mmCIF file of C-alpha atoms in Angstrom:
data_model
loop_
_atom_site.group_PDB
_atom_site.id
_atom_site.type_symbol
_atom_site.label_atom_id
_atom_site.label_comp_id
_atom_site.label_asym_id
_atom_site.label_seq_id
_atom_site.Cartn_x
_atom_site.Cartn_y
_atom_site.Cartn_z
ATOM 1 C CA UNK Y 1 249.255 120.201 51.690
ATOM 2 C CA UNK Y 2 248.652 119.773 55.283
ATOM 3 C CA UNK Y 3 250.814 122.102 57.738
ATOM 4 C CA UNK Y 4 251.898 120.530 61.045
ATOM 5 C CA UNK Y 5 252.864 122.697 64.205
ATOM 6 C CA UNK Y 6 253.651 122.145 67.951
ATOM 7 C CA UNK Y 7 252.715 125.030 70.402
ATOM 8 C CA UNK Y 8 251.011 125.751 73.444
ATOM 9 C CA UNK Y 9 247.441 127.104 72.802
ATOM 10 C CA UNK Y 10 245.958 129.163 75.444
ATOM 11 C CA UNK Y 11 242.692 131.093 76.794
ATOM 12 C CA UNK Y 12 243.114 135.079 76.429
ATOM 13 C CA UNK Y 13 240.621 137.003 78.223
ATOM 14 C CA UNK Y 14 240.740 140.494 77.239
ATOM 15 C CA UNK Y 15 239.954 144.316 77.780
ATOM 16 C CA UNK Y 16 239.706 145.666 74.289
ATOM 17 C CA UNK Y 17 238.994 149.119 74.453
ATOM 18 C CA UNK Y 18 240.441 150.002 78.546
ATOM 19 C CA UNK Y 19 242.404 148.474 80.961
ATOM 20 C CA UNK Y 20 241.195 145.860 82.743
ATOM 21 C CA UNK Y 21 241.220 148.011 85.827
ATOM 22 C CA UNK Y 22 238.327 150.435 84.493
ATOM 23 C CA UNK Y 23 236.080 147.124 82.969
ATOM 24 C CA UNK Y 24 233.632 144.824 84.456
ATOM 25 C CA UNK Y 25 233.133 142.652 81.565
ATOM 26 C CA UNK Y 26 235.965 140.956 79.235
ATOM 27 C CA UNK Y 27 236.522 139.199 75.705
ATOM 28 C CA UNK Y 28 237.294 135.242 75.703
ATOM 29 C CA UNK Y 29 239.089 133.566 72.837
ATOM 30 C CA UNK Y 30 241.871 131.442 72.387
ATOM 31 C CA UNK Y 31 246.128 132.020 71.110
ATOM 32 C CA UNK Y 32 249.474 131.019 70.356
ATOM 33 C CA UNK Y 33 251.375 131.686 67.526
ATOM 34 C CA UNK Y 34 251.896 128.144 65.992
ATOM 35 C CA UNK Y 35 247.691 128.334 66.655
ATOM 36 C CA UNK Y 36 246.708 131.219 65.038
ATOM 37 C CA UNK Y 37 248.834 130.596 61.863
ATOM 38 C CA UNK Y 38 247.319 127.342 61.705
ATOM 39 C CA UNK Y 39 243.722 128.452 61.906
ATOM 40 C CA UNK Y 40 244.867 131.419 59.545
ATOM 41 C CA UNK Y 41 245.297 128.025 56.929
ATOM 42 C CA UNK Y 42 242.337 126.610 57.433
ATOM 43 C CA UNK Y 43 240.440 129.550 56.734
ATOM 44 C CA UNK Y 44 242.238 129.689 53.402
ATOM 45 C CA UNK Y 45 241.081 126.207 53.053
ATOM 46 C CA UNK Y 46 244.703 124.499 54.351
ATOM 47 C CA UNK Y 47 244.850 121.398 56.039
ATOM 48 C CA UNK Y 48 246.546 121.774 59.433
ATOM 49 C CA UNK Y 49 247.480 119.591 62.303
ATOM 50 C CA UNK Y 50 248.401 120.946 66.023
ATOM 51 C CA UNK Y 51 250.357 119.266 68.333
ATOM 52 C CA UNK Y 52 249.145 120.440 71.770
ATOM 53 C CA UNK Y 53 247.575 119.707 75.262
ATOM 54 C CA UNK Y 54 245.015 121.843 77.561
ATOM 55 C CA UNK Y 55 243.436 120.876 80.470
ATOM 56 C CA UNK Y 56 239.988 119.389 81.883
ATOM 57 C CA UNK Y 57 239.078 122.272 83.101
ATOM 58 C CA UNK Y 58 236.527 124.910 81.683
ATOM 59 C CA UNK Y 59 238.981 127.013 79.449
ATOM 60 C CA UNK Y 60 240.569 123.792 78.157
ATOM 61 C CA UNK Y 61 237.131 122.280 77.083
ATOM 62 C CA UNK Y 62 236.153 126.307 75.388
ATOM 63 C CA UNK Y 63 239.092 125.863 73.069
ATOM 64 C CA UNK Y 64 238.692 122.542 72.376
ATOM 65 C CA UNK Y 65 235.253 124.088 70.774
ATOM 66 C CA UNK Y 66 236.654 126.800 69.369
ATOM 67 C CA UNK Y 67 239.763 124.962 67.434
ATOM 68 C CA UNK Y 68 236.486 122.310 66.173
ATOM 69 C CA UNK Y 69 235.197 125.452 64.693
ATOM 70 C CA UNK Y 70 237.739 126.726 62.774
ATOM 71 C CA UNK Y 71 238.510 123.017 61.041
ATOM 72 C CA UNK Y 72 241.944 122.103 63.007
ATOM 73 C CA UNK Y 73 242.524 118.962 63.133
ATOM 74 C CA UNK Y 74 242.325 117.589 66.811
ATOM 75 C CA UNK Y 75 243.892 114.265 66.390
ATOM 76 C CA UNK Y 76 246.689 115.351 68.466
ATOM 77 C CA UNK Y 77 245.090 117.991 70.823
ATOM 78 C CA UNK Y 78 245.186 116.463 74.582
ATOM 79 C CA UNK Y 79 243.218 117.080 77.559
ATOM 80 C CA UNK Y 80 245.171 116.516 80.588
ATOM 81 C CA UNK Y 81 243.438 115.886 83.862
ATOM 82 C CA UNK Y 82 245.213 117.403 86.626
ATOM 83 C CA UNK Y 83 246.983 120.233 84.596
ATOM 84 C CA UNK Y 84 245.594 123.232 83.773
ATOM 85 C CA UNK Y 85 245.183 125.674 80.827
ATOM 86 C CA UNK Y 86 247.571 128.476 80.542
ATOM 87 C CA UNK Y 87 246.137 131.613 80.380
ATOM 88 C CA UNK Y 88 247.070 135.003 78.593
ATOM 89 C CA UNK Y 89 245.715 138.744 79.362
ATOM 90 C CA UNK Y 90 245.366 141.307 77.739
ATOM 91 C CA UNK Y 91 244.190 144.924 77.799
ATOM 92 C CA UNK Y 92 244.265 148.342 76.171
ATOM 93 C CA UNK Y 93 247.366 150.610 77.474
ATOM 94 C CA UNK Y 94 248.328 153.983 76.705
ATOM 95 C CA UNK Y 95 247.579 155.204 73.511
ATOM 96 C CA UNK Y 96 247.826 152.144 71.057
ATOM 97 C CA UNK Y 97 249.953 149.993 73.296
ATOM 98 C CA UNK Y 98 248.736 146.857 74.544
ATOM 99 C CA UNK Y 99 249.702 144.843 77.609
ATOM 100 C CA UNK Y 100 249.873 141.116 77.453
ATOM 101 C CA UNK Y 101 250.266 139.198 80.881
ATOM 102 C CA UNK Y 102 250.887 134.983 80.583
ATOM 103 C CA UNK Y 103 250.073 132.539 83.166
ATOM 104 C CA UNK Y 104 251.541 129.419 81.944
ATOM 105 C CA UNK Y 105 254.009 127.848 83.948
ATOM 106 C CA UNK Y 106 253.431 124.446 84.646
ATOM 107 C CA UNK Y 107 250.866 123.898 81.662
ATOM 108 C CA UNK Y 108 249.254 121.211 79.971
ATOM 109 C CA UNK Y 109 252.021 121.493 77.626
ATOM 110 C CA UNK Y 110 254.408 120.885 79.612
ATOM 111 C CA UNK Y 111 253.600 117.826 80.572
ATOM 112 C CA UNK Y 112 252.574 116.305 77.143
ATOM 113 C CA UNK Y 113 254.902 112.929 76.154
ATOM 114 C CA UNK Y 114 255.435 113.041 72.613
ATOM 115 C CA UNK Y 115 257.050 109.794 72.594
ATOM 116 C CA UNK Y 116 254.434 107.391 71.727
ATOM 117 C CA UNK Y 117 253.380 109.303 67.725
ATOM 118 C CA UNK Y 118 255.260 112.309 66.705
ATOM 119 C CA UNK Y 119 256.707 110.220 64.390
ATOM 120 C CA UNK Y 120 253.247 109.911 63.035
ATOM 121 C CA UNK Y 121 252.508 113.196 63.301
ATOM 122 C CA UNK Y 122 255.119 114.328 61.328
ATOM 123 C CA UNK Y 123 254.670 111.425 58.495
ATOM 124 C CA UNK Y 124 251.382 112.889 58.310
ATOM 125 C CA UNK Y 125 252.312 116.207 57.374
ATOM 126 C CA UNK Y 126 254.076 117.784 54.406
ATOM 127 C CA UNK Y 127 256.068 120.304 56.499
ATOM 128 C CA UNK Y 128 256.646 121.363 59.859
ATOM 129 C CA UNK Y 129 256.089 124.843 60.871
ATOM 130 C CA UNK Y 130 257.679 125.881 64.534
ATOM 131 C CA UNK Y 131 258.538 128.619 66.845
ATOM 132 C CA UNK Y 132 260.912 129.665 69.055
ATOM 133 C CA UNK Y 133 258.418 129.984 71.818
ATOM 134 C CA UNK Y 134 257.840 126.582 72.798
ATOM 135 C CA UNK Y 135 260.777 125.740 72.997
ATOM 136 C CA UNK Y 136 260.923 128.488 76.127
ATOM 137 C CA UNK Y 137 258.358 127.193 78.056
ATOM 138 C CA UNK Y 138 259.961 124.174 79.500
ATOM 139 C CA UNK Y 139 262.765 121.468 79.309
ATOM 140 C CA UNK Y 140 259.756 119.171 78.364
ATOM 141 C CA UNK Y 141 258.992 121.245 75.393
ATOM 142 C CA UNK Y 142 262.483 122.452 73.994
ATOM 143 C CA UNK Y 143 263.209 118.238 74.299
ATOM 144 C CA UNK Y 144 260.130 118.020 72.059
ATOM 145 C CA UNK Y 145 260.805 120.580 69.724
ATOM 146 C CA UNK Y 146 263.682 119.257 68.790
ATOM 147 C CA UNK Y 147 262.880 115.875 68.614
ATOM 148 C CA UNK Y 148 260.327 117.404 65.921
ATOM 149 C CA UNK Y 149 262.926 119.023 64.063
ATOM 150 C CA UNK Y 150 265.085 116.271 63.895
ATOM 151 C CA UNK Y 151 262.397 113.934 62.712
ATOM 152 C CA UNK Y 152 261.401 116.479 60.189
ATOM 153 C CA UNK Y 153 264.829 116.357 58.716
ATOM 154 C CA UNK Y 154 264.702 112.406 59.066
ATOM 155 C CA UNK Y 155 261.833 112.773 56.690
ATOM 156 C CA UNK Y 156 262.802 115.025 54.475
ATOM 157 C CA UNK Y 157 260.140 117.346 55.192
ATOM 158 C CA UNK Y 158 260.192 121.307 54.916
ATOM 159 C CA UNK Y 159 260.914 123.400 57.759
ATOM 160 C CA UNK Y 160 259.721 126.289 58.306
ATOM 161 C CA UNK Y 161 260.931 128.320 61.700
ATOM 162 C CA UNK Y 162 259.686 131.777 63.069
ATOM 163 C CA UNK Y 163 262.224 132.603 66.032
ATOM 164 C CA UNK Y 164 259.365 134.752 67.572
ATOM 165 C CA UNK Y 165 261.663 135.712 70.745
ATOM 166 C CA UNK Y 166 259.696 136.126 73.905
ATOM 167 C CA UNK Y 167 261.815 138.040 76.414
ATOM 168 C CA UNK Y 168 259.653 137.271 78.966
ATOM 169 C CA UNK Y 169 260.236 133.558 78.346
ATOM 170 C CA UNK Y 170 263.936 133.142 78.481
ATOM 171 C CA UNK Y 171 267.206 135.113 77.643
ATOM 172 C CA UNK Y 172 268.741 136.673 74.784
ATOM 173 C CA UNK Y 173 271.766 134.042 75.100
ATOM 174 C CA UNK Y 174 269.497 131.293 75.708
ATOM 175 C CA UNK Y 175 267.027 132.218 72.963
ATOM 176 C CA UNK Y 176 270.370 132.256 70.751
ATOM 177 C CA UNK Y 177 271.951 129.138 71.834
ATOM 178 C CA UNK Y 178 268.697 127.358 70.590
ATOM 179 C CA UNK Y 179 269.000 129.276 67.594
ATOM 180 C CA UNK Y 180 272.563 128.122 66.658
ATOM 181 C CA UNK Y 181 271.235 124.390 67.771
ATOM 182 C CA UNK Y 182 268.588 124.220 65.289
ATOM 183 C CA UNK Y 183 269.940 126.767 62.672
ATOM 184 C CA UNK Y 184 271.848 123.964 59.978
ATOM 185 C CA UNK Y 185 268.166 121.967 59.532
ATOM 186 C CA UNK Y 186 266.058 125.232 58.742
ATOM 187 C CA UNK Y 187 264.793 125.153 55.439
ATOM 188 C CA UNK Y 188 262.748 128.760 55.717
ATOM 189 C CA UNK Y 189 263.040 131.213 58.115
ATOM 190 C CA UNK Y 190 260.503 134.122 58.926
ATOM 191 C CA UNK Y 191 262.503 136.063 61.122
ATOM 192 C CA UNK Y 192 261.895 139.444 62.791
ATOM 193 C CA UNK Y 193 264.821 142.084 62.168
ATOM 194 C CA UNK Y 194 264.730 142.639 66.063
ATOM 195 C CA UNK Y 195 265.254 138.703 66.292
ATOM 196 C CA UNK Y 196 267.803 138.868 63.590
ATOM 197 C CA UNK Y 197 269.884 141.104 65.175
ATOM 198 C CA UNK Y 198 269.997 139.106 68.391
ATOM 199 C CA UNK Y 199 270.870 136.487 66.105
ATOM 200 C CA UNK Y 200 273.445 137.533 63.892
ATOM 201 C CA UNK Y 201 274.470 141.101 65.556
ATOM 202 C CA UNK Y 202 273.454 143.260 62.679
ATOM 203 C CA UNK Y 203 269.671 144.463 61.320
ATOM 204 C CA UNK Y 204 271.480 144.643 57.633
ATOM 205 C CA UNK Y 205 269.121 142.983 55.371
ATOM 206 C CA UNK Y 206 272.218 141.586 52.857
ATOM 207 C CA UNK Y 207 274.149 140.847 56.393
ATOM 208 C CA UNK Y 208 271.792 138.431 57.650
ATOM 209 C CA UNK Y 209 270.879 137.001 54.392
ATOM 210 C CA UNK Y 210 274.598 136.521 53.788
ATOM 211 C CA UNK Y 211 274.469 134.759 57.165
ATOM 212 C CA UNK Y 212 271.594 132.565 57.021
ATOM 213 C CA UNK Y 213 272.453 131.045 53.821
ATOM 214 C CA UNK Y 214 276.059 130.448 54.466
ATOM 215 C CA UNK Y 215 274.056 128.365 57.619
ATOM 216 C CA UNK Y 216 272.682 126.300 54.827
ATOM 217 C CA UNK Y 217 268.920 128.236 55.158
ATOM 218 C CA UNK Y 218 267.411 128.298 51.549
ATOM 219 C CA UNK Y 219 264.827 130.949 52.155
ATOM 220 C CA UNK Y 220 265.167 134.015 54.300
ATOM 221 C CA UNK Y 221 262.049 136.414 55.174
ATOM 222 C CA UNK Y 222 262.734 139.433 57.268
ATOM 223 C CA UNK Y 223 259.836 140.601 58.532
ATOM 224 C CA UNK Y 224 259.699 144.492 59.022
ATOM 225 C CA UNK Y 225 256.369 145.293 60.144
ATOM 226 C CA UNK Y 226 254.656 148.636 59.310
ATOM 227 C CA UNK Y 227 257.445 148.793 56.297
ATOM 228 C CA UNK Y 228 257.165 145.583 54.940
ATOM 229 C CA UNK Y 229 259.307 142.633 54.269
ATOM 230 C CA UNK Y 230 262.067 141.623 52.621
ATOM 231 C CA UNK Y 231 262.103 137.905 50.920
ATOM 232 C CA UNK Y 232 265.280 136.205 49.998
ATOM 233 C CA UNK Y 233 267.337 133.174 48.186
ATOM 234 C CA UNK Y 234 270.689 132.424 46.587
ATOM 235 C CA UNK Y 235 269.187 134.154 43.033
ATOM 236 C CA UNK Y 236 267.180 137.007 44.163
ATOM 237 C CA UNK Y 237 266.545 139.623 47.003
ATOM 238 C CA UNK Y 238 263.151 141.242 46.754
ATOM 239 C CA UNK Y 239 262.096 144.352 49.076
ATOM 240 C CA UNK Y 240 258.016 144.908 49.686
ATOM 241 C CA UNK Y 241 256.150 147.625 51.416
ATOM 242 C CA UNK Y 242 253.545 146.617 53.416
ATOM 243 C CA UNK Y 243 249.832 147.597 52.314
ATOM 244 C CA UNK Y 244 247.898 150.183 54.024
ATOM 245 C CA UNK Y 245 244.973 149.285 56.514
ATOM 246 C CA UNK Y 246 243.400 151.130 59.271
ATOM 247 C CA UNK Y 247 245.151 148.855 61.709
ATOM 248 C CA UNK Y 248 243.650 148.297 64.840
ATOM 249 C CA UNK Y 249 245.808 146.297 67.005
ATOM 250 C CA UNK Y 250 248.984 144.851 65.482
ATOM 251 C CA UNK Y 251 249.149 141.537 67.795
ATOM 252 C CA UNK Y 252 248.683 138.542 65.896
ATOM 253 C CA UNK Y 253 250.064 139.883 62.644
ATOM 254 C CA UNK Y 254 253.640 138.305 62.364
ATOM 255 C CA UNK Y 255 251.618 134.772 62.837
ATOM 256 C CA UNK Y 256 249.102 136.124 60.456
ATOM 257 C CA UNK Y 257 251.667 136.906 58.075
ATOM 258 C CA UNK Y 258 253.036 132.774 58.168
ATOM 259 C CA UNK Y 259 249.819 131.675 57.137
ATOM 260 C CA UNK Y 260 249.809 133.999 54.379
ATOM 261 C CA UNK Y 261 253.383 132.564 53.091
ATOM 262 C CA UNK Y 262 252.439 129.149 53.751
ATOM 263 C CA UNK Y 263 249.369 129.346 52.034
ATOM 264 C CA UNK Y 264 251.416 130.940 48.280
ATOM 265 C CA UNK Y 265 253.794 128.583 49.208
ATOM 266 C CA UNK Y 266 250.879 125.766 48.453
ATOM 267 C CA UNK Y 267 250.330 127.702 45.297
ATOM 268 C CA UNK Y 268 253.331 128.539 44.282
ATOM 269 C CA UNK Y 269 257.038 127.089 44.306
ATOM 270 C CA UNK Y 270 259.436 127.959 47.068
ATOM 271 C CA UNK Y 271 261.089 129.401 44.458
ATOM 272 C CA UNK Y 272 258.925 132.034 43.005
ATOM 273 C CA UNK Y 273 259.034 134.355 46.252
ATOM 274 C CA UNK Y 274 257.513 137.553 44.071
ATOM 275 C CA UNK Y 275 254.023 135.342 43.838
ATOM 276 C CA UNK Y 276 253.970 134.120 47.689
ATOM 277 C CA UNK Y 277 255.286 137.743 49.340
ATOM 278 C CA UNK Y 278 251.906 139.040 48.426
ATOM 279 C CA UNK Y 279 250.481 136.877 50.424
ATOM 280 C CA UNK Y 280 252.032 136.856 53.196
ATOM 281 C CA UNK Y 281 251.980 140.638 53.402
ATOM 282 C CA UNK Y 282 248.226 140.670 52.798
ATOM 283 C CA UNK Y 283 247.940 138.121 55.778
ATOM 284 C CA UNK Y 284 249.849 139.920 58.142
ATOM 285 C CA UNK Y 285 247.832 143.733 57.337
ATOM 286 C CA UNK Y 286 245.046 142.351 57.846
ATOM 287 C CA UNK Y 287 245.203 140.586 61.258
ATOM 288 C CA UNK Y 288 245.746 144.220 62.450
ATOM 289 C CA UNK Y 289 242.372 145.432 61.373
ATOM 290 C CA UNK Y 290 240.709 143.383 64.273
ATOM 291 C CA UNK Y 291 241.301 142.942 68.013
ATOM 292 C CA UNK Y 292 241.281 138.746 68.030
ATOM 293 C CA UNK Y 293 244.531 137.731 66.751
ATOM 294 C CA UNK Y 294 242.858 135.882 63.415
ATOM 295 C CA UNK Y 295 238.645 136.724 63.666
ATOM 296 C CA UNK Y 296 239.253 139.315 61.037
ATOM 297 C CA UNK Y 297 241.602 136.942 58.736
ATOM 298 C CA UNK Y 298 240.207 136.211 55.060
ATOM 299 C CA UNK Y 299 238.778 133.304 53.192
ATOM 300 C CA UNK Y 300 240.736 132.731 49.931
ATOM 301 C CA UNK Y 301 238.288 134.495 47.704
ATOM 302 C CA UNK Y 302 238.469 137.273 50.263
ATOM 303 C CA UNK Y 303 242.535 137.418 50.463
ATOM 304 C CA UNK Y 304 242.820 137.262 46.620
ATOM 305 C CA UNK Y 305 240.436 140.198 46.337
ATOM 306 C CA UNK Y 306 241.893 142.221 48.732
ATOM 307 C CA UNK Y 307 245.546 141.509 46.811
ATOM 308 C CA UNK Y 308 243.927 142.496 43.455
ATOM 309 C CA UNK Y 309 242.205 145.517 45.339
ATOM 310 C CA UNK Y 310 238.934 144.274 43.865
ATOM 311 C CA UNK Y 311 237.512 144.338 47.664
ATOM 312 C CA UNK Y 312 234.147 146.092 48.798
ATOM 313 C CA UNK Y 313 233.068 147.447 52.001
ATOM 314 C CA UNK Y 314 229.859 146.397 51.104
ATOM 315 C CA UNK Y 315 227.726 143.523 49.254
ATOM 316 C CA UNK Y 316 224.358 144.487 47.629
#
């Protein structure tokens, strides 16, 4: 199975422990959602594709490195001279809040013509994981996002779509408006039940089920953080707690928790939701027990240990 996504990736320089105020020294690494669920895959051993640009400049050429390390495939990863990198911050806030700044208006991303292969890139693939966030960033990107979803559909390739609403990107009635665009050619949907109520007006687990699949969505995931999730078709509704983990910083985890459902859905059937929600669920604690949105993720031997709670703190 190889997983194809389109997203901007960017640079995150970050105060872990205080603000950035109080610090003369930060983290670097690199995010974005549609990113970090893809490099989530590949650590489980997942092929994945990313459809993305940076810039020539020193950030763009770090995560160029980076994404080479963790096995994504950089066929269609651009470098854009005279654009630059967009940018994210982040630093500890009050108590176990933390603050996350973006500088990424006028982007690589945003200037990226998809024109000439994402027909390719799709054929390549055997389903298309998106957001709603790139969509937000630009006219240039919510063109190319649907263009992608339409081609998916053209295909007859699986699509899978986290609305992953970013207020500070664009409106509730905007961020909806997209939503009803889109919502007849979603196959999956990993939504939030914040998102789902901006959605359908109700955070009623049956409600937006009821919803969704009279929209023609086959499978509906409502992601509920700290309590769980709840998976769902036309034959079965299942409700999961989420497992227990000293969490550390929760950002990350709702991508985290994609790769995880991605991954049983490689194993599994879309069908058989009880054998992939363990997954997913797994995915998604454990992002939170590290600060780097997917550093701490697991290998496969690692995730199906931790599910079977045959994992050790330590190896002799």
């Amino acid at each position: 199975m190889t997983v194809a996504s389109y997203g901007e990736i960017m640079g995150v320089f970050s105060s872990n422990t205080q603000p950035l105020k109080y610090t003369s020294s930060v983290n670097f690494n690199v995010a974005g959602a549609e990113c970090n669920t893809l490099i989530g895959l590949s650590k489980l051993g997942i092929n994945t594709t990313l459809l993305t640009a940076v810039g020539e400049d020193s950030v763009g050429n770090a995560i160029l490195q980076k994404l080479a390390s963790e096995r994504i495939n950089l066929n269609y990863v651009h470098q854009l001279a005279h654009n630059n990198t967009g940018i994210m911050l982040k630093e500890k806030g009050i108590g176990s809040k933390i603050n996350i700044d973006y500088f990424r208006k006028n982007s690589a991303i945003n200037s990226l013509d998809i024109d000439p292969f994402f027909k390719t890139f799709i054929e390549n693939a055997s389903l298309s994981y998106l957001t709603g966030i790139t969509p937000a960033l630009s006219k240039t990107t919510y063109i190319n996002t649907i263009k992608l979803i339409e081609e998916t559909k053209k295909q007859n390739k699986l699509l899978v779509f986290d609305p992953n609403y970013r207020k500070k990107l664009w409106s509730t009635k905007k961020f909806k408006n997209f939503y009803k665009t889109i919502e007849n050619k979603i196959d999956v949907l990993l939504v939030g039940v914040k998102e789902a109520e901006i959605i359908y007006g109700t955070t009623n687990k049956d409600e937006i089920t009821k919803y969704a699949l009279e929209a023609g969505i086959s499978t509906v995931v409502i992601k509920l953080g700290a309590c769980g999730a709840f998976f769902a078709n036309e034959n079965e509704k299942l409700n999961y707690d989420a497992y227990t983990v000293d969490e550390i910083d929760a950002v990350g985890a709702g991508d985290a928790f994609a790769s995880g459902f991605l991954y049983g859905l490689q194993k599994h059937t879309i069908q058989d939701l009880n054998l992939i929600a363990p997954y997913a669920l797994a995915m998604g604690a454990l992002a939170t027990t590290s600060y780097s949105d997917y550093e701490g993720l697991p290998n496969e031997q690692q995730l199906e240990e931790f599910i079977n709670y045959t994992n050790i703190d330590i190896e002799r």
